Amino acid sequence: MSKENVWIIGDVQGCYCHLKKLLSQNEIAQNSNSQLWFAGDIVNRGSDSLKTIEQIMNLGNRATCVLGNHDINLLAIFAGIKEVSKSDTLADILNSPNINNIIEWLRFKPLAHFEYNCLMVHAGVIAQWDIKKTISLASEVEELLRSPHWKYHIKKLFNNRNTAWSDNLTGEERINTIANALTRIRFCNPDGSMNFTQKKSPEKLKNKQLIPWFNLENRATKNNTIVFGHWSSLGLMIKNHIICLDTGCVWGKYLTAMRLHDRKIIQISCKDLQKNS
Ligand SMILES: [Mn+2]
């Protein structure tokens, strides 16, 4: 396996037809060794979450997937600790005879993946964390999701109040802060604490006090390549070390794949999903 064969795919959110089209593009399809990395939020909001997750499960060892907030939301609904919300489109999965296999597959996925000198997370990292620490903290949450008592522990992942990191955090506060950063972070306050009120693109933001997590000064991962999704209003962003691949597939924009070694981009238009306003 080598870096040449790795394609990283942004938030699919249940858009099965577009995923199928993306995977059938020559450069991806003709190489049966190609590795497909998914930056999380493979389900929800789109119309075909069941087919999407089953397609990714069928890729077997070719697929590497980190958990996004919507994937964790599915686990929490199945566990009975979260209600289905009006905007959730998870009924096809929840009613599937395959639901137990799907949940068992999903809850063993990591929250951070580091390989070929590239960190993939769904949303981002806290400024104080270096790569080693990020992987180690992610594993604290992964351990709970993989435990036989995961349905009890997953409660700890849902709380907006834990926004600031400290090495001294323990228990639920610690687990919640780690999960919030890896799966939900966008903007931070100048002190580095997370702010969950804004989803806009940085240019459109009136409150210039808020800073995208990747622009915080003294970020310990400044010299590492980080690929993430979660921020569709940011769109495709490819900088030296920071790459956002959430290009708003489910909002009628694009589904994007980037080849890791040369950063070649393939995009599938999702215009057919545009809502008439
Ligand atoms: Mn997300």
PDB file of C-alpha atoms and ligand atoms in Angstrom:
ATOM      1  CA  MET A   1       0.000   0.000   0.000  1.00  0.00           C
ATOM      2  CA  SER A   2       1.259   3.469  -0.720  1.00  0.00           C
ATOM      3  CA  LYS A   3       0.258   7.066  -0.536  1.00  0.00           C
ATOM      4  CA  GLU A   4      -0.235   7.123  -4.318  1.00  0.00           C
ATOM      5  CA  ASN A   5      -3.383   5.061  -3.980  1.00  0.00           C
ATOM      6  CA  VAL A   6      -5.132   7.055  -1.253  1.00  0.00           C
ATOM      7  CA  TRP A   7      -8.234   9.102  -2.097  1.00  0.00           C
ATOM      8  CA  ILE A   8      -9.791  11.149   0.698  1.00  0.00           C
ATOM      9  CA  ILE A   9     -13.519  11.803   0.367  1.00  0.00           C
ATOM     10  CA  GLY A  10     -15.474  14.610   2.060  1.00  0.00           C
ATOM     11  CA  ASP A  11     -18.853  14.427   3.821  1.00  0.00           C
ATOM     12  CA  VAL A  12     -21.167  12.069   1.878  1.00  0.00           C
ATOM     13  CA  GLN A  13     -24.213  12.482   4.171  1.00  0.00           C
ATOM     14  CA  GLY A  14     -26.256   9.732   2.622  1.00  0.00           C
ATOM     15  CA  CYS A  15     -25.859  10.880  -1.003  1.00  0.00           C
ATOM     16  CA  TYR A  16     -25.480   7.377  -2.384  1.00  0.00           C
ATOM     17  CA  CYS A  17     -25.920   8.140  -6.104  1.00  0.00           C
ATOM     18  CA  HIS A  18     -23.146  10.706  -5.999  1.00  0.00           C
ATOM     19  CA  LEU A  19     -20.848   8.418  -4.037  1.00  0.00           C
ATOM     20  CA  LYS A  20     -21.442   5.654  -6.555  1.00  0.00           C
ATOM     21  CA  LYS A  21     -20.643   8.034  -9.392  1.00  0.00           C
ATOM     22  CA  LEU A  22     -17.490   9.219  -7.632  1.00  0.00           C
ATOM     23  CA  LEU A  23     -16.242   5.674  -7.002  1.00  0.00           C
ATOM     24  CA  SER A  24     -16.835   4.771 -10.645  1.00  0.00           C
ATOM     25  CA  GLN A  25     -14.568   7.528 -11.971  1.00  0.00           C
ATOM     26  CA  ASN A  26     -11.721   5.946 -13.931  1.00  0.00           C
ATOM     27  CA  GLU A  27      -8.832   6.971 -11.762  1.00  0.00           C
ATOM     28  CA  ILE A  28     -10.497   5.589  -8.646  1.00  0.00           C
ATOM     29  CA  ALA A  29     -12.238   2.564 -10.169  1.00  0.00           C
ATOM     30  CA  GLN A  30      -9.444   1.220 -12.364  1.00  0.00           C
ATOM     31  CA  ASN A  31      -7.136   0.720  -9.418  1.00  0.00           C
ATOM     32  CA  SER A  32      -8.605  -1.965  -7.204  1.00  0.00           C
ATOM     33  CA  ASN A  33      -5.869  -1.264  -4.665  1.00  0.00           C
ATOM     34  CA  SER A  34      -6.933   2.321  -4.151  1.00  0.00           C
ATOM     35  CA  GLN A  35      -7.630   3.178  -0.537  1.00  0.00           C
ATOM     36  CA  LEU A  36     -10.682   5.279   0.224  1.00  0.00           C
ATOM     37  CA  TRP A  37     -10.597   7.503   3.273  1.00  0.00           C
ATOM     38  CA  PHE A  38     -13.842   9.085   4.466  1.00  0.00           C
ATOM     39  CA  ALA A  39     -13.712  12.244   6.578  1.00  0.00           C
ATOM     40  CA  GLY A  40     -16.890  11.418   8.529  1.00  0.00           C
ATOM     41  CA  ASP A  41     -20.609  12.258   8.315  1.00  0.00           C
ATOM     42  CA  ILE A  42     -21.179   9.434   5.876  1.00  0.00           C
ATOM     43  CA  VAL A  43     -24.880   9.406   6.869  1.00  0.00           C
ATOM     44  CA  ASN A  44     -27.823  11.767   7.521  1.00  0.00           C
ATOM     45  CA  ARG A  45     -29.536  14.706   5.810  1.00  0.00           C
ATOM     46  CA  GLY A  46     -29.295  12.971   2.419  1.00  0.00           C
ATOM     47  CA  SER A  47     -31.894  10.500   1.120  1.00  0.00           C
ATOM     48  CA  ASP A  48     -29.936   7.223   1.030  1.00  0.00           C
ATOM     49  CA  SER A  49     -28.043   6.755   4.274  1.00  0.00           C
ATOM     50  CA  LEU A  50     -28.601   2.997   4.338  1.00  0.00           C
ATOM     51  CA  LYS A  51     -27.234   2.363   0.838  1.00  0.00           C
ATOM     52  CA  THR A  52     -24.336   4.738   1.514  1.00  0.00           C
ATOM     53  CA  ILE A  53     -23.146   3.074   4.703  1.00  0.00           C
ATOM     54  CA  GLU A  54     -23.603  -0.418   3.217  1.00  0.00           C
ATOM     55  CA  GLN A  55     -21.565   0.597   0.169  1.00  0.00           C
ATOM     56  CA  ILE A  56     -18.740   1.823   2.419  1.00  0.00           C
ATOM     57  CA  MET A  57     -18.969  -1.316   4.586  1.00  0.00           C
ATOM     58  CA  ASN A  58     -18.686  -3.396   1.391  1.00  0.00           C
ATOM     59  CA  LEU A  59     -15.381  -1.714   0.567  1.00  0.00           C
ATOM     60  CA  GLY A  60     -13.933  -3.758   3.439  1.00  0.00           C
ATOM     61  CA  ASN A  61     -10.267  -3.010   4.120  1.00  0.00           C
ATOM     62  CA  ARG A  62     -10.154  -0.466   1.310  1.00  0.00           C
ATOM     63  CA  ALA A  63     -12.173   1.985   3.403  1.00  0.00           C
ATOM     64  CA  THR A  64     -10.886   4.043   6.333  1.00  0.00           C
ATOM     65  CA  CYS A  65     -13.484   6.118   8.037  1.00  0.00           C
ATOM     66  CA  VAL A  66     -13.438   8.578  10.956  1.00  0.00           C
ATOM     67  CA  LEU A  67     -16.604   9.318  12.908  1.00  0.00           C
ATOM     68  CA  GLY A  68     -18.422  12.596  12.348  1.00  0.00           C
ATOM     69  CA  ASN A  69     -21.111  14.204  14.501  1.00  0.00           C
ATOM     70  CA  HIS A  70     -23.896  12.736  12.327  1.00  0.00           C
ATOM     71  CA  ASP A  71     -22.431   9.222  12.579  1.00  0.00           C
ATOM     72  CA  ILE A  72     -22.266   9.560  16.370  1.00  0.00           C
ATOM     73  CA  ASN A  73     -25.822  10.916  16.306  1.00  0.00           C
ATOM     74  CA  LEU A  74     -26.949   7.678  14.614  1.00  0.00           C
ATOM     75  CA  LEU A  75     -25.247   5.622  17.335  1.00  0.00           C
ATOM     76  CA  ALA A  76     -26.917   7.734  20.034  1.00  0.00           C
ATOM     77  CA  ILE A  77     -30.396   7.367  18.498  1.00  0.00           C
ATOM     78  CA  PHE A  78     -29.907   3.596  18.269  1.00  0.00           C
ATOM     79  CA  ALA A  79     -28.723   3.569  21.893  1.00  0.00           C
ATOM     80  CA  GLY A  80     -31.951   5.333  22.864  1.00  0.00           C
ATOM     81  CA  ILE A  81     -30.333   8.396  24.365  1.00  0.00           C
ATOM     82  CA  LYS A  82     -31.230  10.814  21.562  1.00  0.00           C
ATOM     83  CA  GLU A  83     -34.529  11.485  19.829  1.00  0.00           C
ATOM     84  CA  VAL A  84     -34.776  11.491  16.056  1.00  0.00           C
ATOM     85  CA  SER A  85     -34.992  15.133  15.009  1.00  0.00           C
ATOM     86  CA  LYS A  86     -37.091  16.499  12.149  1.00  0.00           C
ATOM     87  CA  SER A  87     -34.050  17.006   9.928  1.00  0.00           C
ATOM     88  CA  ASP A  88     -32.675  13.480  10.495  1.00  0.00           C
ATOM     89  CA  THR A  89     -33.060  11.097   7.544  1.00  0.00           C
ATOM     90  CA  LEU A  90     -31.965   7.913   9.281  1.00  0.00           C
ATOM     91  CA  ALA A  91     -35.211   5.919   9.172  1.00  0.00           C
ATOM     92  CA  ASP A  92     -33.989   3.599   6.409  1.00  0.00           C
ATOM     93  CA  ILE A  93     -30.995   2.559   8.524  1.00  0.00           C
ATOM     94  CA  LEU A  94     -32.917   2.326  11.804  1.00  0.00           C
ATOM     95  CA  ASN A  95     -35.567   0.110  10.171  1.00  0.00           C
ATOM     96  CA  SER A  96     -33.098  -2.053   8.271  1.00  0.00           C
ATOM     97  CA  PRO A  97     -32.779  -5.765   9.125  1.00  0.00           C
ATOM     98  CA  ASN A  98     -29.023  -5.053   8.902  1.00  0.00           C
ATOM     99  CA  ILE A  99     -29.099  -2.430  11.680  1.00  0.00           C
ATOM    100  CA  ASN A 100     -27.123  -4.468  14.231  1.00  0.00           C
ATOM    101  CA  ASN A 101     -24.253  -5.111  11.801  1.00  0.00           C
ATOM    102  CA  ILE A 102     -24.216  -1.461  10.828  1.00  0.00           C
ATOM    103  CA  ILE A 103     -24.033  -0.253  14.427  1.00  0.00           C
ATOM    104  CA  GLU A 104     -21.298  -2.782  15.292  1.00  0.00           C
ATOM    105  CA  TRP A 105     -19.260  -1.642  12.271  1.00  0.00           C
ATOM    106  CA  LEU A 106     -19.761   2.047  13.002  1.00  0.00           C
ATOM    107  CA  ARG A 107     -18.974   2.115  16.703  1.00  0.00           C
ATOM    108  CA  PHE A 108     -15.519   0.630  16.098  1.00  0.00           C
ATOM    109  CA  LYS A 109     -14.490   3.457  13.779  1.00  0.00           C
ATOM    110  CA  PRO A 110     -11.830   5.896  15.047  1.00  0.00           C
ATOM    111  CA  LEU A 111     -12.224   9.636  15.659  1.00  0.00           C
ATOM    112  CA  ALA A 112      -8.770  10.369  14.241  1.00  0.00           C
ATOM    113  CA  HIS A 113      -6.593   8.594  11.669  1.00  0.00           C
ATOM    114  CA  PHE A 114      -2.902   9.313  11.093  1.00  0.00           C
ATOM    115  CA  GLU A 115      -1.027   7.701   8.214  1.00  0.00           C
ATOM    116  CA  TYR A 116       1.424   8.851   5.501  1.00  0.00           C
ATOM    117  CA  ASN A 117       2.068  11.936   7.637  1.00  0.00           C
ATOM    118  CA  CYS A 118      -1.517  13.067   7.283  1.00  0.00           C
ATOM    119  CA  LEU A 119      -4.074  13.455  10.072  1.00  0.00           C
ATOM    120  CA  MET A 120      -7.725  12.945   9.145  1.00  0.00           C
ATOM    121  CA  VAL A 121     -10.422  14.097  11.576  1.00  0.00           C
ATOM    122  CA  HIS A 122     -14.033  15.070  10.936  1.00  0.00           C
ATOM    123  CA  ALA A 123     -13.884  18.617  12.296  1.00  0.00           C
ATOM    124  CA  GLY A 124     -10.526  19.681  13.741  1.00  0.00           C
ATOM    125  CA  VAL A 125      -8.226  19.754  16.737  1.00  0.00           C
ATOM    126  CA  ILE A 126      -7.551  21.856  19.830  1.00  0.00           C
ATOM    127  CA  ALA A 127      -4.578  24.223  19.484  1.00  0.00           C
ATOM    128  CA  GLN A 128      -2.613  22.661  22.358  1.00  0.00           C
ATOM    129  CA  TRP A 129      -2.751  19.144  20.905  1.00  0.00           C
ATOM    130  CA  ASP A 130       0.064  17.746  18.797  1.00  0.00           C
ATOM    131  CA  ILE A 131      -0.466  14.673  16.593  1.00  0.00           C
ATOM    132  CA  LYS A 132       0.534  12.160  19.233  1.00  0.00           C
ATOM    133  CA  LYS A 133      -1.759  13.704  21.809  1.00  0.00           C
ATOM    134  CA  THR A 134      -4.660  13.953  19.333  1.00  0.00           C
ATOM    135  CA  ILE A 135      -4.431  10.230  18.556  1.00  0.00           C
ATOM    136  CA  SER A 136      -4.157   9.354  22.210  1.00  0.00           C
ATOM    137  CA  LEU A 137      -7.123  11.536  23.252  1.00  0.00           C
ATOM    138  CA  ALA A 138      -9.232  10.205  20.365  1.00  0.00           C
ATOM    139  CA  SER A 139      -8.584   6.698  21.655  1.00  0.00           C
ATOM    140  CA  GLU A 140     -10.083   7.630  25.032  1.00  0.00           C
ATOM    141  CA  VAL A 141     -13.441   8.236  23.293  1.00  0.00           C
ATOM    142  CA  GLU A 142     -12.999   5.241  20.955  1.00  0.00           C
ATOM    143  CA  GLU A 143     -12.483   2.974  23.950  1.00  0.00           C
ATOM    144  CA  LEU A 144     -15.860   3.978  25.399  1.00  0.00           C
ATOM    145  CA  LEU A 145     -17.686   3.521  22.086  1.00  0.00           C
ATOM    146  CA  ARG A 146     -16.112   0.072  21.706  1.00  0.00           C
ATOM    147  CA  SER A 147     -16.913  -1.067  25.225  1.00  0.00           C
ATOM    148  CA  PRO A 148     -19.854  -3.397  25.973  1.00  0.00           C
ATOM    149  CA  HIS A 149     -21.381  -0.479  27.928  1.00  0.00           C
ATOM    150  CA  TRP A 150     -21.192   1.949  25.011  1.00  0.00           C
ATOM    151  CA  LYS A 151     -24.917   2.717  25.120  1.00  0.00           C
ATOM    152  CA  TYR A 152     -24.434   4.140  28.584  1.00  0.00           C
ATOM    153  CA  HIS A 153     -21.172   5.970  27.838  1.00  0.00           C
ATOM    154  CA  ILE A 154     -22.325   7.653  24.618  1.00  0.00           C
ATOM    155  CA  LYS A 155     -24.414  10.065  26.712  1.00  0.00           C
ATOM    156  CA  LYS A 156     -21.158  11.742  27.687  1.00  0.00           C
ATOM    157  CA  LEU A 157     -20.604  12.929  24.134  1.00  0.00           C
ATOM    158  CA  PHE A 158     -23.555  15.319  24.031  1.00  0.00           C
ATOM    159  CA  ASN A 159     -23.053  18.589  25.832  1.00  0.00           C
ATOM    160  CA  ASN A 160     -22.308  21.991  24.335  1.00  0.00           C
ATOM    161  CA  ARG A 161     -21.004  23.469  27.528  1.00  0.00           C
ATOM    162  CA  ASN A 162     -17.582  21.849  27.489  1.00  0.00           C
ATOM    163  CA  THR A 163     -15.663  24.112  25.168  1.00  0.00           C
ATOM    164  CA  ALA A 164     -12.224  24.671  26.698  1.00  0.00           C
ATOM    165  CA  TRP A 165      -9.433  22.122  26.897  1.00  0.00           C
ATOM    166  CA  SER A 166      -7.258  21.531  29.930  1.00  0.00           C
ATOM    167  CA  ASP A 167      -4.987  18.565  30.625  1.00  0.00           C
ATOM    168  CA  ASN A 168      -6.615  18.438  34.060  1.00  0.00           C
ATOM    169  CA  LEU A 169     -10.079  17.588  32.729  1.00  0.00           C
ATOM    170  CA  THR A 170     -11.413  14.238  33.901  1.00  0.00           C
ATOM    171  CA  GLY A 171     -14.477  12.038  33.448  1.00  0.00           C
ATOM    172  CA  GLU A 172     -17.407  13.176  31.364  1.00  0.00           C
ATOM    173  CA  GLU A 173     -16.078  16.707  30.899  1.00  0.00           C
ATOM    174  CA  ARG A 174     -12.870  15.351  29.381  1.00  0.00           C
ATOM    175  CA  ILE A 175     -14.573  12.874  27.048  1.00  0.00           C
ATOM    176  CA  ASN A 176     -17.093  15.486  25.935  1.00  0.00           C
ATOM    177  CA  THR A 177     -14.456  18.114  25.200  1.00  0.00           C
ATOM    178  CA  ILE A 178     -12.391  15.659  23.130  1.00  0.00           C
ATOM    179  CA  ALA A 179     -15.427  14.534  21.111  1.00  0.00           C
ATOM    180  CA  ASN A 180     -16.610  18.126  20.623  1.00  0.00           C
ATOM    181  CA  ALA A 181     -13.246  19.134  19.200  1.00  0.00           C
ATOM    182  CA  LEU A 182     -12.729  16.168  16.883  1.00  0.00           C
ATOM    183  CA  THR A 183     -16.279  16.058  15.522  1.00  0.00           C
ATOM    184  CA  ARG A 184     -17.768  19.562  15.876  1.00  0.00           C
ATOM    185  CA  ILE A 185     -15.185  22.347  16.123  1.00  0.00           C
ATOM    186  CA  ARG A 186     -15.270  25.260  13.632  1.00  0.00           C
ATOM    187  CA  PHE A 187     -14.647  28.612  15.264  1.00  0.00           C
ATOM    188  CA  CYS A 188     -12.763  29.340  18.473  1.00  0.00           C
ATOM    189  CA  ASN A 189     -12.693  32.326  20.780  1.00  0.00           C
ATOM    190  CA  PRO A 190      -9.366  34.172  20.994  1.00  0.00           C
ATOM    191  CA  ASP A 191      -8.540  32.144  24.145  1.00  0.00           C
ATOM    192  CA  GLY A 192      -8.773  28.920  22.096  1.00  0.00           C
ATOM    193  CA  SER A 193     -12.070  27.712  23.564  1.00  0.00           C
ATOM    194  CA  MET A 194     -14.611  26.358  21.071  1.00  0.00           C
ATOM    195  CA  ASN A 195     -17.602  28.388  19.912  1.00  0.00           C
ATOM    196  CA  PHE A 196     -20.507  26.327  18.570  1.00  0.00           C
ATOM    197  CA  THR A 197     -22.828  29.165  17.585  1.00  0.00           C
ATOM    198  CA  GLN A 198     -21.500  29.797  14.077  1.00  0.00           C
ATOM    199  CA  LYS A 199     -21.427  27.664  10.933  1.00  0.00           C
ATOM    200  CA  LYS A 200     -20.782  30.435   8.410  1.00  0.00           C
ATOM    201  CA  SER A 201     -17.680  30.853   6.320  1.00  0.00           C
ATOM    202  CA  PRO A 202     -15.080  33.082   8.025  1.00  0.00           C
ATOM    203  CA  GLU A 203     -15.544  35.794   5.346  1.00  0.00           C
ATOM    204  CA  LYS A 204     -19.262  36.115   6.023  1.00  0.00           C
ATOM    205  CA  LEU A 205     -18.862  36.319   9.775  1.00  0.00           C
ATOM    206  CA  LYS A 206     -19.641  39.675  11.367  1.00  0.00           C
ATOM    207  CA  ASN A 207     -18.031  38.783  14.682  1.00  0.00           C
ATOM    208  CA  LYS A 208     -14.368  39.022  13.731  1.00  0.00           C
ATOM    209  CA  GLN A 209     -13.397  37.941  17.236  1.00  0.00           C
ATOM    210  CA  LEU A 210     -14.072  34.344  16.260  1.00  0.00           C
ATOM    211  CA  ILE A 211     -11.141  32.492  14.712  1.00  0.00           C
ATOM    212  CA  PRO A 212     -11.262  29.302  12.606  1.00  0.00           C
ATOM    213  CA  TRP A 213      -9.570  26.584  14.695  1.00  0.00           C
ATOM    214  CA  PHE A 214      -6.820  26.155  12.100  1.00  0.00           C
ATOM    215  CA  ASN A 215      -5.858  29.837  12.298  1.00  0.00           C
ATOM    216  CA  LEU A 216      -5.221  29.904  16.035  1.00  0.00           C
ATOM    217  CA  GLU A 217      -1.739  31.086  16.847  1.00  0.00           C
ATOM    218  CA  ASN A 218       0.656  28.588  18.395  1.00  0.00           C
ATOM    219  CA  ARG A 219      -1.353  25.603  17.164  1.00  0.00           C
ATOM    220  CA  ALA A 220       0.801  22.583  17.967  1.00  0.00           C
ATOM    221  CA  THR A 221      -0.113  20.888  14.655  1.00  0.00           C
ATOM    222  CA  LYS A 222       0.883  23.897  12.518  1.00  0.00           C
ATOM    223  CA  ASN A 223       3.476  21.908  10.590  1.00  0.00           C
ATOM    224  CA  ASN A 224       1.331  18.802  10.083  1.00  0.00           C
ATOM    225  CA  THR A 225      -1.066  18.093   7.247  1.00  0.00           C
ATOM    226  CA  ILE A 226      -4.652  17.880   8.504  1.00  0.00           C
ATOM    227  CA  VAL A 227      -7.606  16.839   6.316  1.00  0.00           C
ATOM    228  CA  PHE A 228     -11.139  17.411   7.583  1.00  0.00           C
ATOM    229  CA  GLY A 229     -14.773  17.921   6.577  1.00  0.00           C
ATOM    230  CA  HIS A 230     -17.734  19.263   8.618  1.00  0.00           C
ATOM    231  CA  TRP A 231     -17.591  22.856   7.374  1.00  0.00           C
ATOM    232  CA  SER A 232     -19.547  23.033   4.112  1.00  0.00           C
ATOM    233  CA  SER A 233     -19.668  26.832   4.089  1.00  0.00           C
ATOM    234  CA  LEU A 234     -15.869  26.819   4.010  1.00  0.00           C
ATOM    235  CA  GLY A 235     -16.019  24.618   0.924  1.00  0.00           C
ATOM    236  CA  LEU A 236     -12.997  23.169  -0.801  1.00  0.00           C
ATOM    237  CA  MET A 237      -9.950  24.622   0.893  1.00  0.00           C
ATOM    238  CA  ILE A 238      -6.494  23.383   0.033  1.00  0.00           C
ATOM    239  CA  LYS A 239      -3.634  25.085   1.800  1.00  0.00           C
ATOM    240  CA  ASN A 240      -0.161  23.845   2.429  1.00  0.00           C
ATOM    241  CA  HIS A 241      -1.094  21.971   5.623  1.00  0.00           C
ATOM    242  CA  ILE A 242      -4.853  22.437   5.967  1.00  0.00           C
ATOM    243  CA  ILE A 243      -7.377  20.737   3.688  1.00  0.00           C
ATOM    244  CA  CYS A 244     -11.186  20.926   3.963  1.00  0.00           C
ATOM    245  CA  LEU A 245     -13.105  18.506   1.736  1.00  0.00           C
ATOM    246  CA  ASP A 246     -16.698  19.182   2.843  1.00  0.00           C
ATOM    247  CA  THR A 247     -18.062  20.721  -0.337  1.00  0.00           C
ATOM    248  CA  GLY A 248     -21.754  20.600   0.576  1.00  0.00           C
ATOM    249  CA  CYS A 249     -22.796  17.543  -1.422  1.00  0.00           C
ATOM    250  CA  VAL A 250     -26.109  17.284   0.396  1.00  0.00           C
ATOM    251  CA  TRP A 251     -26.747  21.018  -0.136  1.00  0.00           C
ATOM    252  CA  GLY A 252     -26.566  20.673  -3.932  1.00  0.00           C
ATOM    253  CA  LYS A 253     -22.899  21.561  -4.378  1.00  0.00           C
ATOM    254  CA  TYR A 254     -20.210  18.889  -4.854  1.00  0.00           C
ATOM    255  CA  LEU A 255     -18.936  15.607  -3.505  1.00  0.00           C
ATOM    256  CA  THR A 256     -15.143  15.817  -3.488  1.00  0.00           C
ATOM    257  CA  ALA A 257     -12.278  13.323  -3.459  1.00  0.00           C
ATOM    258  CA  MET A 258      -8.614  14.331  -3.207  1.00  0.00           C
ATOM    259  CA  ARG A 259      -5.694  12.045  -4.011  1.00  0.00           C
ATOM    260  CA  LEU A 260      -3.265  12.319  -1.123  1.00  0.00           C
ATOM    261  CA  HIS A 261       0.095  12.231  -2.902  1.00  0.00           C
ATOM    262  CA  ASP A 262      -0.495  14.887  -5.598  1.00  0.00           C
ATOM    263  CA  ARG A 263      -3.699  16.497  -4.301  1.00  0.00           C
ATOM    264  CA  LYS A 264      -5.548  15.800  -7.512  1.00  0.00           C
ATOM    265  CA  ILE A 265      -9.223  16.660  -7.090  1.00  0.00           C
ATOM    266  CA  ILE A 266     -12.263  14.857  -8.483  1.00  0.00           C
ATOM    267  CA  GLN A 267     -15.671  16.442  -7.933  1.00  0.00           C
ATOM    268  CA  ILE A 268     -19.154  15.147  -8.643  1.00  0.00           C
ATOM    269  CA  SER A 269     -21.804  17.804  -9.094  1.00  0.00           C
ATOM    270  CA  CYS A 270     -24.799  17.400  -6.785  1.00  0.00           C
ATOM    271  CA  LYS A 271     -26.831  20.125  -8.453  1.00  0.00           C
ATOM    272  CA  ASP A 272     -29.798  17.775  -8.711  1.00  0.00           C
ATOM    273  CA  LEU A 273     -30.085  17.996  -4.914  1.00  0.00           C
ATOM    274  CA  GLN A 274     -30.431  21.774  -4.880  1.00  0.00           C
ATOM    275  CA  LYS A 275     -33.564  22.764  -3.006  1.00  0.00           C
ATOM    276  CA  ASN A 276     -35.880  25.101  -4.864  1.00  0.00           C
ATOM    277  CA  SER A 277     -36.156  28.213  -2.784  1.00  0.00           C
TER     278      SER A 277
HETATM  279 MN    MN B   1     -20.277  17.296  10.614  1.00  0.00          MN
END
